[in-house]
């Protein structure tokens, strides 16, 4: 959790008015109101930071710390960043988890002067820049959503806490809400990957949630007060959307409403009166997603590898999208695969359409690749942060929409694609025309300096520009005239301080100071090697140019604002276009992957089957392919009656067990995302939860050892998996003593088989576990094929039925370069241990141990006290006997 250290503002505040300079007093007051942010205080062309903020920022940004004046007898530390480059610095600070309050001058310094020589220019915070609320392209990753998450908590009727989660991406306008119980909170936060979490103080500080918040890896921003009751929350939403009722928004639970209102509060607080074009909140209840807990999500490296990189994740292999919106949608869908077979089939139909029509797909992708990031441009425009390029983007997108709609309807598309085409065909071409007629072909990013409106669009603008340019020409002519007149070398230059001026050498300057030239030329400045003069003509021209330029800029901005208002009035329609682009891009990209990597369409049904033929690991295969190596495809059949099968995979180290486990989980996940899968064929009964326990890593930050992490994750699986779940377990129990580990692994398999009945794959080095197949009917033993030719071991990566006879661990150790003496010694010890094992094999255990079910009954706690009480018949006892019985009972306790 990162909080910006506050300036000692509170204690300074009282004395501020009397002792501080007026400017520092103003600073302290504004800082006190934004204590949890670094304050960027605008002074001319710089944002300055003072006191502790200056120290923090100079360290974080590597910029020089200086000082400015004194406060209470101490130097005031200061550092500054130029306004022009503020975005670069903001990016760094945001990435470090800081929040920044941007404080601008809200009046002209000349106005302030009118109030008195010592009065300070009015300033106000116009925006809080925080990790979860940024909108600038320079600060954003185009392929990732950038959402903040507001969490609210209410007690349900059953007395249990319910959590409302509202995820808002201001940069695209996406707004979703959902409700979860505490045990699903971590998984949901992991799915949403927020850049910032917002909640009331009490929730942020709740120790029972500390681990969840820490696991989220996003800074937490506490908001001081509660959002109020349901009516308050509803009122806040209605006010934001300017509606009189929420009826049209769909049904929300109280929790969802509270979370949504908290999110709106945060938007208002950070955007300071600017209203982003947020879509209406949608509840995710209707769309049930495959549950994947945070550990599984991380272990399977869905959107990021365990080390945090995108490269090497499932997403990096699947993502062939050509638009940022498509890339964001793909990441979102991979993070939340569906559980409704019909919806999955509809998505697959759309992908199939583009698989079957490669020409259309190519044409579509070429057009999409040129379409701009409409949602982000739109959001900046709605926040008055947009520039001419954002406006141009809207025009280009509108044109592209019609084109793409035309492409799609040609060839009898499936329902989903037809719907997208219908949306796109309604693009407002008139608006596109207006934008194209107004903007130059090439426009600047920023509107500040003008020069983006086409000539001929506005006569007043053209006139002002003509005047400005004509005066500039006159100045160029003046230079020649003055040079001739004085017979000296001179140049006309411009700066903000003097405006236009003449510059001559010192010697020539002396000449101009004397008659007759001093009547025309007024001395302004003497430099080390030059003198500067102005003339009446220059001053007049300066004023003319400035006023013409001002007028031109004002006209340009007025035209821009009018167009932006038109765009914002159509924000809803434009957002729908952006979403249609993203979905079409997604389907096209998934079709591209399917063809490029020879993936097939999976069959998803309501059964509890799981049958993969020729499955491959998408990421390992891609990496082997790039090295010119082939991936060995493998089948996986977990279909069973009265529960799923458990495949126990044994085999040497490095033979491909982990790869096999993960590939089957990833195939299931891709299938339910609505993607083709890396297999010859795949038939999967919809999976409701995906559990995994793969790869062990310490979680020292949370005070858990490797083994503890492993056990916590295993406990979650055994307590939560159902026959609809898919469970992937890799080497349970390896982090402890052999017998403890074996016993835990053994009991875990029995529990999965008897109680959870899930489809499961279990990789292990405990070969003893293969004996369980004798007793558990739905357990199959699989092993990795190895050829051992004259001591030369070759891993074929092929999964076959059966059990491995040995681990080849010592062999792998040798490959890894352990000293020969250690390898030889290990061989000798291994031979001894194997001989001992043959004398007392674990197989005998299988016959001696009672069955799991009977064991469960037998292990119910005995209650001798209850038995003794049962035997007592008070009606038949004398008082003395009763007293004796009481003593007896007490003794038993
Ligand atoms: N089906 C396959 N086809 C080709 N190469 C494979 C295949 N499966 C795995 N490999 C290669 O073998 C390497 C080791 O695989 P993996 O990590 O799955 O082995 P493992 O049996 O789990 O090993 P350990 O028991 O040591 O954890 C992989 O990095 C990959 O390069």
mmCIF file of N, CA, C and O in Angstrom, residues 1 95 125 153 381 426 431 475 491 583 636 639 838:
data_model
loop_
_atom_site.group_PDB
_atom_site.id
_atom_site.type_symbol
_atom_site.label_atom_id
_atom_site.label_comp_id
_atom_site.label_asym_id
_atom_site.label_seq_id
_atom_site.Cartn_x
_atom_site.Cartn_y
_atom_site.Cartn_z
ATOM 1 N N UNK A 1 0.850 -1.184 0.000
ATOM 2 C CA UNK A 1 0.000 0.000 0.000
ATOM 3 C C UNK A 1 0.888 1.237 0.000
ATOM 4 O O UNK A 1 1.834 1.313 0.760
ATOM 5 N N UNK A 95 3.281 5.350 -11.918
ATOM 6 C CA UNK A 95 3.789 3.976 -11.927
ATOM 7 C C UNK A 95 4.313 3.595 -10.549
ATOM 8 O O UNK A 95 4.272 2.431 -10.164
ATOM 9 N N UNK A 125 -7.236 23.177 -7.576
ATOM 10 C CA UNK A 125 -6.937 21.842 -8.096
ATOM 11 C C UNK A 125 -7.983 21.521 -9.151
ATOM 12 O O UNK A 125 -9.182 21.565 -8.881
ATOM 13 N N UNK A 153 -19.319 -2.610 1.272
ATOM 14 C CA UNK A 153 -19.662 -3.827 2.023
ATOM 15 C C UNK A 153 -20.946 -3.595 2.811
ATOM 16 O O UNK A 153 -21.078 -2.578 3.484
ATOM 17 N N UNK A 381 -12.124 13.474 -24.934
ATOM 18 C CA UNK A 381 -12.928 14.599 -25.410
ATOM 19 C C UNK A 381 -13.997 14.957 -24.385
ATOM 20 O O UNK A 381 -14.258 16.123 -24.116
ATOM 21 N N UNK A 426 -24.867 2.119 -38.779
ATOM 22 C CA UNK A 426 -25.580 3.322 -38.354
ATOM 23 C C UNK A 426 -24.653 4.480 -37.990
ATOM 24 O O UNK A 426 -25.080 5.491 -37.447
ATOM 25 N N UNK A 431 -21.592 13.553 -39.272
ATOM 26 C CA UNK A 431 -20.628 14.054 -38.285
ATOM 27 C C UNK A 431 -19.203 13.868 -38.811
ATOM 28 O O UNK A 431 -18.355 14.758 -38.683
ATOM 29 N N UNK A 475 7.218 42.439 -41.020
ATOM 30 C CA UNK A 475 8.380 42.426 -40.125
ATOM 31 C C UNK A 475 9.635 42.009 -40.887
ATOM 32 O O UNK A 475 10.704 42.609 -40.732
ATOM 33 N N UNK A 491 19.279 42.087 -36.951
ATOM 34 C CA UNK A 491 18.273 41.024 -37.127
ATOM 35 C C UNK A 491 17.081 41.300 -36.231
ATOM 36 O O UNK A 491 17.233 41.824 -35.124
ATOM 37 N N UNK A 583 -15.045 -6.107 -30.788
ATOM 38 C CA UNK A 583 -15.504 -7.501 -30.911
ATOM 39 C C UNK A 583 -15.132 -8.083 -32.268
ATOM 40 O O UNK A 583 -14.682 -9.228 -32.358
ATOM 41 N N UNK A 636 -6.105 -36.505 -23.607
ATOM 42 C CA UNK A 636 -6.485 -36.495 -22.191
ATOM 43 C C UNK A 636 -7.957 -36.856 -22.086
ATOM 44 O O UNK A 636 -8.804 -36.183 -22.660
ATOM 45 N N UNK A 639 -13.306 -38.568 -18.811
ATOM 46 C CA UNK A 639 -14.734 -38.886 -18.738
ATOM 47 C C UNK A 639 -14.919 -40.073 -17.798
ATOM 48 O O UNK A 639 -14.246 -41.094 -17.944
ATOM 49 N N UNK A 838 12.403 -52.466 -1.614
ATOM 50 C CA UNK A 838 11.889 -53.744 -2.132
ATOM 51 C C UNK A 838 11.571 -54.708 -0.987
ATOM 52 O O UNK A 838 10.699 -55.543 -1.076
#
